[in-house]
CSV table of C-alpha atoms in Angstrom, one decimal:
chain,number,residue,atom,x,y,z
A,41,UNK,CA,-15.0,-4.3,4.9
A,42,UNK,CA,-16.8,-6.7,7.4
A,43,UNK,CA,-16.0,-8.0,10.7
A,44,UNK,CA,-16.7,-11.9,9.2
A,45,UNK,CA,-13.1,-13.0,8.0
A,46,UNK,CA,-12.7,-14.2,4.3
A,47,UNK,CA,-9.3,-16.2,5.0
A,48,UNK,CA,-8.3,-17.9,8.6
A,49,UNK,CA,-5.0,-19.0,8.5
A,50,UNK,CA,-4.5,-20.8,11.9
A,51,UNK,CA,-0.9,-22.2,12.9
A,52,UNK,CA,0.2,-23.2,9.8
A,53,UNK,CA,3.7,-24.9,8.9
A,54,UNK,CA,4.8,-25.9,5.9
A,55,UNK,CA,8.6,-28.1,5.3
A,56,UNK,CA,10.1,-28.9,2.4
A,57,UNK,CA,11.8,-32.2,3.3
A,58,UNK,CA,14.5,-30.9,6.4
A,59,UNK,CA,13.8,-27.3,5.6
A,60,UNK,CA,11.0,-24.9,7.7
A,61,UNK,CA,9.1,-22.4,5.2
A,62,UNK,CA,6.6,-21.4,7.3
A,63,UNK,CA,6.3,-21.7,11.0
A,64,UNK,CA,2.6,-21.6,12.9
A,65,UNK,CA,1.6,-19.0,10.6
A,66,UNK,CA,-1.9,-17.1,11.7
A,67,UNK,CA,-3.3,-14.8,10.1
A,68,UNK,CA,-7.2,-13.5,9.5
A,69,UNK,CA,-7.5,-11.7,6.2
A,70,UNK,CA,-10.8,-9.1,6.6
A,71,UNK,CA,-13.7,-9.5,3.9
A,72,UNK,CA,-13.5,-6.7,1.2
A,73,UNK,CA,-9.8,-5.9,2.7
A,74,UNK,CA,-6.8,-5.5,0.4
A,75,UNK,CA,-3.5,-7.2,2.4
A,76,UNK,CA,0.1,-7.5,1.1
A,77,UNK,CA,2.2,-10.5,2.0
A,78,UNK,CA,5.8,-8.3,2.3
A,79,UNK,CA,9.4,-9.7,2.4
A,80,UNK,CA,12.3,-10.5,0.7
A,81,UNK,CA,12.9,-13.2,-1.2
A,82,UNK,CA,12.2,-17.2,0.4
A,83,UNK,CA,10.8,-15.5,3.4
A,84,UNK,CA,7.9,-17.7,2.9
A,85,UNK,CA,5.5,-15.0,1.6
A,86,UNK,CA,4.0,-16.9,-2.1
A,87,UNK,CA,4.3,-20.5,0.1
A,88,UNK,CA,1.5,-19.1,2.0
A,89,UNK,CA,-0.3,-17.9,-1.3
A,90,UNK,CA,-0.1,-21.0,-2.1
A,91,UNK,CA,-1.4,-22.7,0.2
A,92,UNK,CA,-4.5,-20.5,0.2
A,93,UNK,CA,-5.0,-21.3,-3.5
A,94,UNK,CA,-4.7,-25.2,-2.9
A,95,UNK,CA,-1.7,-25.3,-4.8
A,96,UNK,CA,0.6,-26.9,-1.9
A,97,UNK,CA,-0.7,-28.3,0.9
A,98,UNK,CA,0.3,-27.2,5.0
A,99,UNK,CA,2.5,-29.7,7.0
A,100,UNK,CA,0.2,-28.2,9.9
A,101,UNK,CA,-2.8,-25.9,10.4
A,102,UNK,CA,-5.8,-25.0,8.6
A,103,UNK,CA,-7.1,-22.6,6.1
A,104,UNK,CA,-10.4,-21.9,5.8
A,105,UNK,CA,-12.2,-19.8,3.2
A,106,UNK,CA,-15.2,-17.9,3.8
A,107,UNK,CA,-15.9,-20.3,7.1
A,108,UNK,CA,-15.3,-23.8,5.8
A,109,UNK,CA,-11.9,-25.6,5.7
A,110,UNK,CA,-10.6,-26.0,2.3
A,111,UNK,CA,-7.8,-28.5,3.7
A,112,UNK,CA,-8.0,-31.3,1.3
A,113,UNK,CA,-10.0,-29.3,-1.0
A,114,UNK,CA,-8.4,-28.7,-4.5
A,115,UNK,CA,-7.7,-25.5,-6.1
A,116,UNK,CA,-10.5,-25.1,-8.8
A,117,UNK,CA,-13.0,-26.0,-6.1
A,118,UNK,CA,-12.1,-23.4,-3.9
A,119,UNK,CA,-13.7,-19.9,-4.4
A,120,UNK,CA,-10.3,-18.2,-5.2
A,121,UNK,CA,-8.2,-16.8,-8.4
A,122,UNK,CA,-4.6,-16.3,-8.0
A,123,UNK,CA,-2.7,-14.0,-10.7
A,124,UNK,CA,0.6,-15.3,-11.2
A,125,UNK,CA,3.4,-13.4,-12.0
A,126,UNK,CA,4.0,-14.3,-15.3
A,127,UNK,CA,0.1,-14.5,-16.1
A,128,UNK,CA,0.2,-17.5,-18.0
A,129,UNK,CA,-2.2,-16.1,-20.5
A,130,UNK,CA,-2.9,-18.7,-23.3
A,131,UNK,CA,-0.4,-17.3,-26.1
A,132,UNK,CA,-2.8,-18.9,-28.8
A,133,UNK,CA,-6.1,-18.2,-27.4
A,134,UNK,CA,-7.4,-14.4,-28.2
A,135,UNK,CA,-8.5,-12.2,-25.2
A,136,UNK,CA,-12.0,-13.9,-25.1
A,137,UNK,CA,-10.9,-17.2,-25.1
A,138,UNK,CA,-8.4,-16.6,-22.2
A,139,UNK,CA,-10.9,-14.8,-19.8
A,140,UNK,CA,-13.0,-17.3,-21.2
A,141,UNK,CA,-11.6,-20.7,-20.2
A,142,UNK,CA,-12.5,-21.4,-16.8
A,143,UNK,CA,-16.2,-20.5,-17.1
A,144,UNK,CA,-15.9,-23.4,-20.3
A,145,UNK,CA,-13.9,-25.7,-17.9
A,146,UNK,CA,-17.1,-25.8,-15.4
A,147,UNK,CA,-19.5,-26.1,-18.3
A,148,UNK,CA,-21.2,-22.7,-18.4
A,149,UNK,CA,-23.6,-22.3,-21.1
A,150,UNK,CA,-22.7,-19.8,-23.9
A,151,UNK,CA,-25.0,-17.1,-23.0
A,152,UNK,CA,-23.8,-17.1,-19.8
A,153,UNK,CA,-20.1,-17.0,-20.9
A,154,UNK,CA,-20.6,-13.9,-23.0
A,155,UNK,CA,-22.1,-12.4,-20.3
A,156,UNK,CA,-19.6,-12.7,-17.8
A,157,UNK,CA,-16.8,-12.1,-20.2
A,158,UNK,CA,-18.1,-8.9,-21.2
A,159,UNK,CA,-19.0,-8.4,-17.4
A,160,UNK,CA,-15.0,-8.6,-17.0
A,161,UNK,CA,-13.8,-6.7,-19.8
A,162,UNK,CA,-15.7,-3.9,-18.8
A,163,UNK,CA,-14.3,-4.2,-15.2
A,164,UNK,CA,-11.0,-3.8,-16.5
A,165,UNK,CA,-12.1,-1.2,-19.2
A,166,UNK,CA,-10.9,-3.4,-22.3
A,167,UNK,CA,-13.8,-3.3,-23.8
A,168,UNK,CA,-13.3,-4.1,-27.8
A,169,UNK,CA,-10.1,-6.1,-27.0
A,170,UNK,CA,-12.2,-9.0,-26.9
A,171,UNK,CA,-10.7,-10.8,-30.7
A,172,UNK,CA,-7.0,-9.6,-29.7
A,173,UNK,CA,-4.0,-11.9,-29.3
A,174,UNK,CA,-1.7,-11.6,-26.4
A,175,UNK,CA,0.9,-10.4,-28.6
A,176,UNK,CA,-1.3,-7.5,-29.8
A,177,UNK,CA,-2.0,-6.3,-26.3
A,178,UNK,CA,1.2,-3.7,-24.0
A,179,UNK,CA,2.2,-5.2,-20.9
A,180,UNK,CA,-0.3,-3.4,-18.9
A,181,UNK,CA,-3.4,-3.9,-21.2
A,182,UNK,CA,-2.1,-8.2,-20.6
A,183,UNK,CA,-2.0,-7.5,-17.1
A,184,UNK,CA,-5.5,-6.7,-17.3
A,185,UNK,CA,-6.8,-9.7,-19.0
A,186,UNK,CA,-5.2,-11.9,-16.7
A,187,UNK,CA,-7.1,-9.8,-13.6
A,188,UNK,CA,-10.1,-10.2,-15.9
A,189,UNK,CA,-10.1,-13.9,-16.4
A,190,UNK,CA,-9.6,-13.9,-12.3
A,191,UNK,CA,-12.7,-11.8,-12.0
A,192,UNK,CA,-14.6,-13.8,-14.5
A,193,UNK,CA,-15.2,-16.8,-12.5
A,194,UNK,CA,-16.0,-14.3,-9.6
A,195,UNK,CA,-13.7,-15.4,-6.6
A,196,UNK,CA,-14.7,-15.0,-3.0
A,197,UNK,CA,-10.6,-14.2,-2.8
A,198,UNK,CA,-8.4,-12.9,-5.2
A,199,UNK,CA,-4.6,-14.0,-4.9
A,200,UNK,CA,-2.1,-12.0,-6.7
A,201,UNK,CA,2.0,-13.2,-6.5
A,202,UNK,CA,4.1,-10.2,-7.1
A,203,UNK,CA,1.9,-9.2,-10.3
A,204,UNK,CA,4.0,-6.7,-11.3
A,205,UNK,CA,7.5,-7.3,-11.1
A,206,UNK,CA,8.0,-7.5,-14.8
A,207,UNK,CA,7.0,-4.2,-16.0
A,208,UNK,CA,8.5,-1.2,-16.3
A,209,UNK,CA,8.4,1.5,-13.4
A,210,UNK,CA,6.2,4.0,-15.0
A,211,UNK,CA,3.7,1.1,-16.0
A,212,UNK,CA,3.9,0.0,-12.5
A,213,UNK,CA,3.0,2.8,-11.1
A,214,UNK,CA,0.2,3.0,-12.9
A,215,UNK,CA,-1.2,-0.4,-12.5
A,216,UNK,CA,-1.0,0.1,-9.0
A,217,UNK,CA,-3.6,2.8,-8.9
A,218,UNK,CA,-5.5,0.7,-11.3
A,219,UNK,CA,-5.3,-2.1,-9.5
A,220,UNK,CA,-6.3,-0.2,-6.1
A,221,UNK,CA,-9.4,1.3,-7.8
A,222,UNK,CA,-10.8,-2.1,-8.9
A,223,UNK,CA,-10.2,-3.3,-5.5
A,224,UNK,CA,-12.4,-0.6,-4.3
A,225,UNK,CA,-15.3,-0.9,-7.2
A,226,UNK,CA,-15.5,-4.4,-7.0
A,227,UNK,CA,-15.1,-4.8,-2.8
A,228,UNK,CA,-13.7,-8.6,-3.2
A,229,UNK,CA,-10.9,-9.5,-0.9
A,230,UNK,CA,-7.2,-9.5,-2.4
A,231,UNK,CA,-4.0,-10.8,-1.3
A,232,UNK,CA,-1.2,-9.0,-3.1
A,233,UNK,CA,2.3,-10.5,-2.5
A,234,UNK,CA,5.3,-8.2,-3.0
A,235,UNK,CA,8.9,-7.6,-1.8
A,236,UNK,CA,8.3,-4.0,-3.2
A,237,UNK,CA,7.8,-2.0,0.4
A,238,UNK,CA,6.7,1.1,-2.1
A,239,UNK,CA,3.8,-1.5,-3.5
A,240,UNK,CA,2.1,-2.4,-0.2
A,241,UNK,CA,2.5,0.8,0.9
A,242,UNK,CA,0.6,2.3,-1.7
A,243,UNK,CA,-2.3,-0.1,-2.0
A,244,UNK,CA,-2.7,-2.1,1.0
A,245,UNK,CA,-5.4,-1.6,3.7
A,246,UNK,CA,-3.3,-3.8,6.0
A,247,UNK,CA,0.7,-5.2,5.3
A,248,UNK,CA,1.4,-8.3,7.0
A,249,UNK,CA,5.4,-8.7,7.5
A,250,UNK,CA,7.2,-12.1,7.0
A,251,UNK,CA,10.7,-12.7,7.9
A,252,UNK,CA,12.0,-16.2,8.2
A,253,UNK,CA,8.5,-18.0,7.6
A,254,UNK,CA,7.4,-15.9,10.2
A,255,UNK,CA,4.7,-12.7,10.6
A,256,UNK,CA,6.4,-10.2,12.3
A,257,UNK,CA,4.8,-7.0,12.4
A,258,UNK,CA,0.8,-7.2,11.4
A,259,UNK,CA,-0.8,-3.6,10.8
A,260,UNK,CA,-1.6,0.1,8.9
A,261,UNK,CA,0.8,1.3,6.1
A,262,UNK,CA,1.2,4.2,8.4
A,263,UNK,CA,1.8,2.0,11.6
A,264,UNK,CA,4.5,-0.3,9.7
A,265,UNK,CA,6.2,2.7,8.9
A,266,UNK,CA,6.0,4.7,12.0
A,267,UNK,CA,6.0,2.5,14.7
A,268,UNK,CA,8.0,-0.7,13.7
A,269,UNK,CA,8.3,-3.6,15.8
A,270,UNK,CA,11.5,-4.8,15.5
A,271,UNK,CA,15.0,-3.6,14.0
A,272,UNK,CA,14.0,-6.2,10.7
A,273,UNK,CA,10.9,-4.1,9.8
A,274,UNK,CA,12.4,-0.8,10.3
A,275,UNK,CA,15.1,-1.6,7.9
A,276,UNK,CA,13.0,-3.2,5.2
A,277,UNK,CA,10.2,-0.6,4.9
A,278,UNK,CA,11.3,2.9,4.0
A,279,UNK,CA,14.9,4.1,4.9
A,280,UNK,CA,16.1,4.6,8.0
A,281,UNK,CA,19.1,5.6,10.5
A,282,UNK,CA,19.6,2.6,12.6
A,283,UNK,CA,22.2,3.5,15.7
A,284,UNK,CA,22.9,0.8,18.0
A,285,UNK,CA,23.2,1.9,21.8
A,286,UNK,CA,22.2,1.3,25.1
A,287,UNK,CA,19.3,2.3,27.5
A,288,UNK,CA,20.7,3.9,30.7
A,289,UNK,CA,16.9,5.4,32.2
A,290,UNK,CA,13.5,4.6,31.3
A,291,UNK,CA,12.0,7.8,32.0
A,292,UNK,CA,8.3,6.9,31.1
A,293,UNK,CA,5.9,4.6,29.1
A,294,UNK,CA,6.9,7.4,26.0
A,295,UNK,CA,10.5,8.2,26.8
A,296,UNK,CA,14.0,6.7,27.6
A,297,UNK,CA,17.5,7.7,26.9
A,298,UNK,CA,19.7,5.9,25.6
A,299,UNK,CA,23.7,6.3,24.9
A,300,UNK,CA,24.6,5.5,21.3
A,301,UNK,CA,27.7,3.5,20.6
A,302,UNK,CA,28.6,5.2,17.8
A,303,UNK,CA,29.8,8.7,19.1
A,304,UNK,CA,28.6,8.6,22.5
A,305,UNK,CA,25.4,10.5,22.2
A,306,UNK,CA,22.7,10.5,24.6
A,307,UNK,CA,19.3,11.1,23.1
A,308,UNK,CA,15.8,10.6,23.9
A,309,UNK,CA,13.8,8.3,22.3
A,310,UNK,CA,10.5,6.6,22.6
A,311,UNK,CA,11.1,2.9,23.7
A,312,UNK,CA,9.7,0.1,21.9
A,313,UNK,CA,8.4,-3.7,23.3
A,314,UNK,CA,10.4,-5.1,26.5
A,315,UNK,CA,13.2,-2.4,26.8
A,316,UNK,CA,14.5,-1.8,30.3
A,317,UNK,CA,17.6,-0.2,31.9
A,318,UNK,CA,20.8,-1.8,30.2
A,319,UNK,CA,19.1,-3.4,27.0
A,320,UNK,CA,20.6,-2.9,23.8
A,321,UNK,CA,19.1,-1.1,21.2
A,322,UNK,CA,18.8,0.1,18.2
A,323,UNK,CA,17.3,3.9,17.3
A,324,UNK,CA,15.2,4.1,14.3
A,325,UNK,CA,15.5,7.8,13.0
A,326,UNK,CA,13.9,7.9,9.5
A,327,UNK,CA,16.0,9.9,7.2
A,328,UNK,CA,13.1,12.0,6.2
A,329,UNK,CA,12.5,12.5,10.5
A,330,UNK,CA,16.1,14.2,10.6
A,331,UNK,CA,16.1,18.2,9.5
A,332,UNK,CA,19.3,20.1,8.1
A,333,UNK,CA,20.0,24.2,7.9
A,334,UNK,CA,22.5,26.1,7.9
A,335,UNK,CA,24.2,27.4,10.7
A,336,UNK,CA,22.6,30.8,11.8
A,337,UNK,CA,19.7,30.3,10.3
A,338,UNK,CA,16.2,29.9,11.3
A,339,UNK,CA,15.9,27.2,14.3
A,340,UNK,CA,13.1,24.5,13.8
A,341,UNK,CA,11.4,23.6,15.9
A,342,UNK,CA,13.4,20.3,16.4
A,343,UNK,CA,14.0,18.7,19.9
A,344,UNK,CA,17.6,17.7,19.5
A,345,UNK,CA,20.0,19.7,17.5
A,346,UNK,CA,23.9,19.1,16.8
A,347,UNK,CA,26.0,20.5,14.3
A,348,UNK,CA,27.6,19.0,11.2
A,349,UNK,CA,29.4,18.3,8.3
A,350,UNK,CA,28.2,17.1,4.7
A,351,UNK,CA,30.1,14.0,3.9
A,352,UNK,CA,27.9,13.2,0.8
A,353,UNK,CA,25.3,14.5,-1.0
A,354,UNK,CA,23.0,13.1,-3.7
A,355,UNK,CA,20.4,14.6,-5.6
A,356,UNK,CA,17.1,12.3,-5.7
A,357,UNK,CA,14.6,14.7,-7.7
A,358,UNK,CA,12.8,16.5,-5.3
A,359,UNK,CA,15.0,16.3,-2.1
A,360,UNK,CA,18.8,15.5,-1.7
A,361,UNK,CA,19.9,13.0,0.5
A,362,UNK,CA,22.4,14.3,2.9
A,363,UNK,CA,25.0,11.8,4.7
A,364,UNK,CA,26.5,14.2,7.8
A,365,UNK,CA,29.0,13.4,10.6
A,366,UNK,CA,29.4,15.4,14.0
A,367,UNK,CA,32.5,16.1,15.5
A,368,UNK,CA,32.3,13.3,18.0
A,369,UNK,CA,31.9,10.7,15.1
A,370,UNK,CA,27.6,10.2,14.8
A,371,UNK,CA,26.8,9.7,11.1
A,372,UNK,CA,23.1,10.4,10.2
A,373,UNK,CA,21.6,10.3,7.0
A,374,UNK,CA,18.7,13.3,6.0
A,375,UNK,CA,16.4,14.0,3.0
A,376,UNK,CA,15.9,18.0,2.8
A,377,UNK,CA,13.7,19.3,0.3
A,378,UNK,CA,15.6,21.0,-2.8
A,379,UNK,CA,15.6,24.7,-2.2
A,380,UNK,CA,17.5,27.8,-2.8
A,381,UNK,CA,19.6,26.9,0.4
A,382,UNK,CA,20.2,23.1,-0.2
A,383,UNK,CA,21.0,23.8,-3.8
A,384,UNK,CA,24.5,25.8,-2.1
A,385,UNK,CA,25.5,22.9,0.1
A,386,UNK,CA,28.8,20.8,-0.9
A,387,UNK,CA,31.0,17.8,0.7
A,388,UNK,CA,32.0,20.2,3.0
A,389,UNK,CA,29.4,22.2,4.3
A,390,UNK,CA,28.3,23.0,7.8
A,391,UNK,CA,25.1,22.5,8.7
A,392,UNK,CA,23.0,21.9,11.8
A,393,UNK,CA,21.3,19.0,12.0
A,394,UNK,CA,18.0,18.4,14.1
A,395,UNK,CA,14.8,16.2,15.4
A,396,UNK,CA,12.4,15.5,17.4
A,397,UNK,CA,12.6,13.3,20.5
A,398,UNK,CA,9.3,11.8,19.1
A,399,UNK,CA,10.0,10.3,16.0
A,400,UNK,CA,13.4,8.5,17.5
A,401,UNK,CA,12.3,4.9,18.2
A,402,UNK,CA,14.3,2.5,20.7
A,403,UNK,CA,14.0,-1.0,19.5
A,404,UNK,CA,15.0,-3.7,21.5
A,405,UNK,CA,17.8,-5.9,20.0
């Protein structure tokens, strides 16, 4: 990636009619960078996409792509692709006609579309595919023509809306490490929108958070996940313990305490944006931060320890996901690796349950 931008986004809004969709949106999208647009559903996320592409216009704002402002400018002459979720692949066209079409909708010669075509195929390693129908080709393999006839007109920005929410899992899965490793060969610039938190986690150099037409957390996988902004993005990305309280000292820049409604708890925690004495929170304690063992057994190394009972267990592969209650009422949720120990434990069991002061987060509400 470069330091020269290959998207500005600067205060856009977008209305449909009475209703806001996007309000003073900003955003600059690194050249050669691969960032998700995650939220849930109408959150304003594929409005945006949109917009980019030249497919709906801003109420307010500008784009501009590679430097220049595309405002005005219609989608075919700007220098992206988008990907749609459905692909739209020409069901009577073969492959080489669909990857094909755009290069023959700007009048490129015939050499130079065989080229290119080629040039694409082998990108997406279909090479031989080239005489195929649609209907000949697996739901990954049509995936990959429609990124190919993307590539093919070769976009300074490539725009992807939810790609992959009709296929299986297992395909999934593997599309997304495909998809990551032609992001990395080709160093283009993609925008990947997804309400799947496990999707931009996996393939995005940056995850840009909307909620309510808004961006609300901009960063790293690993600093949406560990250090959320607000209560919104600690609930939506990854799973969570979310236990409302209030702050009664602020300790330090790293460290408050607050006492927790449910129970009457008072833990440590690190505090998050504009929390002072007497603000409500809420503590983010990811399930996977919280440790369980049995009683008498070997201490962790855990700050805070308090003992236990299992009110439900599940078995998710390779951890179970423990529900437990203290005596005093404080319900926490913990995935513990499957083990010789965990396999033993019932609805019932005692166990000690334990974390450390660092990975509790106070967020205020």
């Amino acid at each position: 990636m470069t330091s020269s931008p290959a998207v500005e986004i600067i205060d856009v809004s977008k209305q449909f009619g009475t209703t806001s969709v996007l309000n003073q949106i900003s955003l600059e999208v690194r050249r050669g960078e691969f960032l998700s647009l995650l939220g849930p559903s109408g959150c304003g996320k594929t409005t945006l996409l949109r917009i980019i592409a030249g497919f709906e216009h801003q109420s307010s704002g500008q784009v501009r792509i590679d430097g220049k402002d595309v405002s005005g400018v219609p989608p075919f002459a700007r220098r992206t692709n988008m990907i749609f979720q459905h692909l739209a692949l020409f069901p009577h066209m073969n492959v080489f006609e669909n990857i094909a079409f755009g290069l023959r909708m700007k009048k490129a010669d015939r050499a130079t579309i065989k080229r290119r075509v080629e040039q694409a195929l082998s990108m997406v390693q279909l090479q031989g595919y080239d005489q195929r129908l649609p209907e000949q080709l697996s739901g990954g393999q049509r995936q990959r023509i429609a990124i190919a006839r993307a590539l093919v007109n070769d976009p300074s920005v490539l725009l992807l809306d939810e790609p992959l929410g009709a296929l299986d899992l297992q395909l999934r899965l593997q599309l997304q490490v495909e998809l990551r490793q032609l992001h990395r060969s080709l160093g283009s610039t993609f925008i990947f929108v997804t309400h799947d938190q496990t999707e931009a986690m996996t393939m995005s150099d940056r995850i840009a958070v909307f909620d309510n037409g808004r961006i609300v957390q901009l960063g790293t996988p690993q600093e949406i996940y560990e250090t959320p902004q607000t209560r919104f993005v600690a609930r939506f990305v990854g799973h969570a313990n979310l236990l409302g309280g209030r702050v009664t000292a602020v300790e330090s820049a790293d460290r408050c305490m607050v006492e927790l409604s449910q129970g009457g708890e008072i833990i440590s925690a690190i505090p998050g944006p504009h929390i002072s004495v007497g603000s409500a929170v809420t503590v983010v304690l990811r399930y996977g931060s919280v440790g369980v063992r049995q009683p008498g057994s070997q201490p962790s190394s855990n700050d805070r320890q308090v003992v236990a009972t299992i009110q439900e267990l599940t078995y998710m592969g390779g951890f179970q996901r423990a529900c437990v209650r203290t005596s005093n009422g404080l319900s926490l949720v913990a995935d513990a690796a499957v083990s010789e120990q965990t396999r033993l434990w019932t609805v019932g069991t005692q166990v000690v349950a334990g974390w450390a002061t660092t990975d509790a987060r106070a967020l205020s509400d």
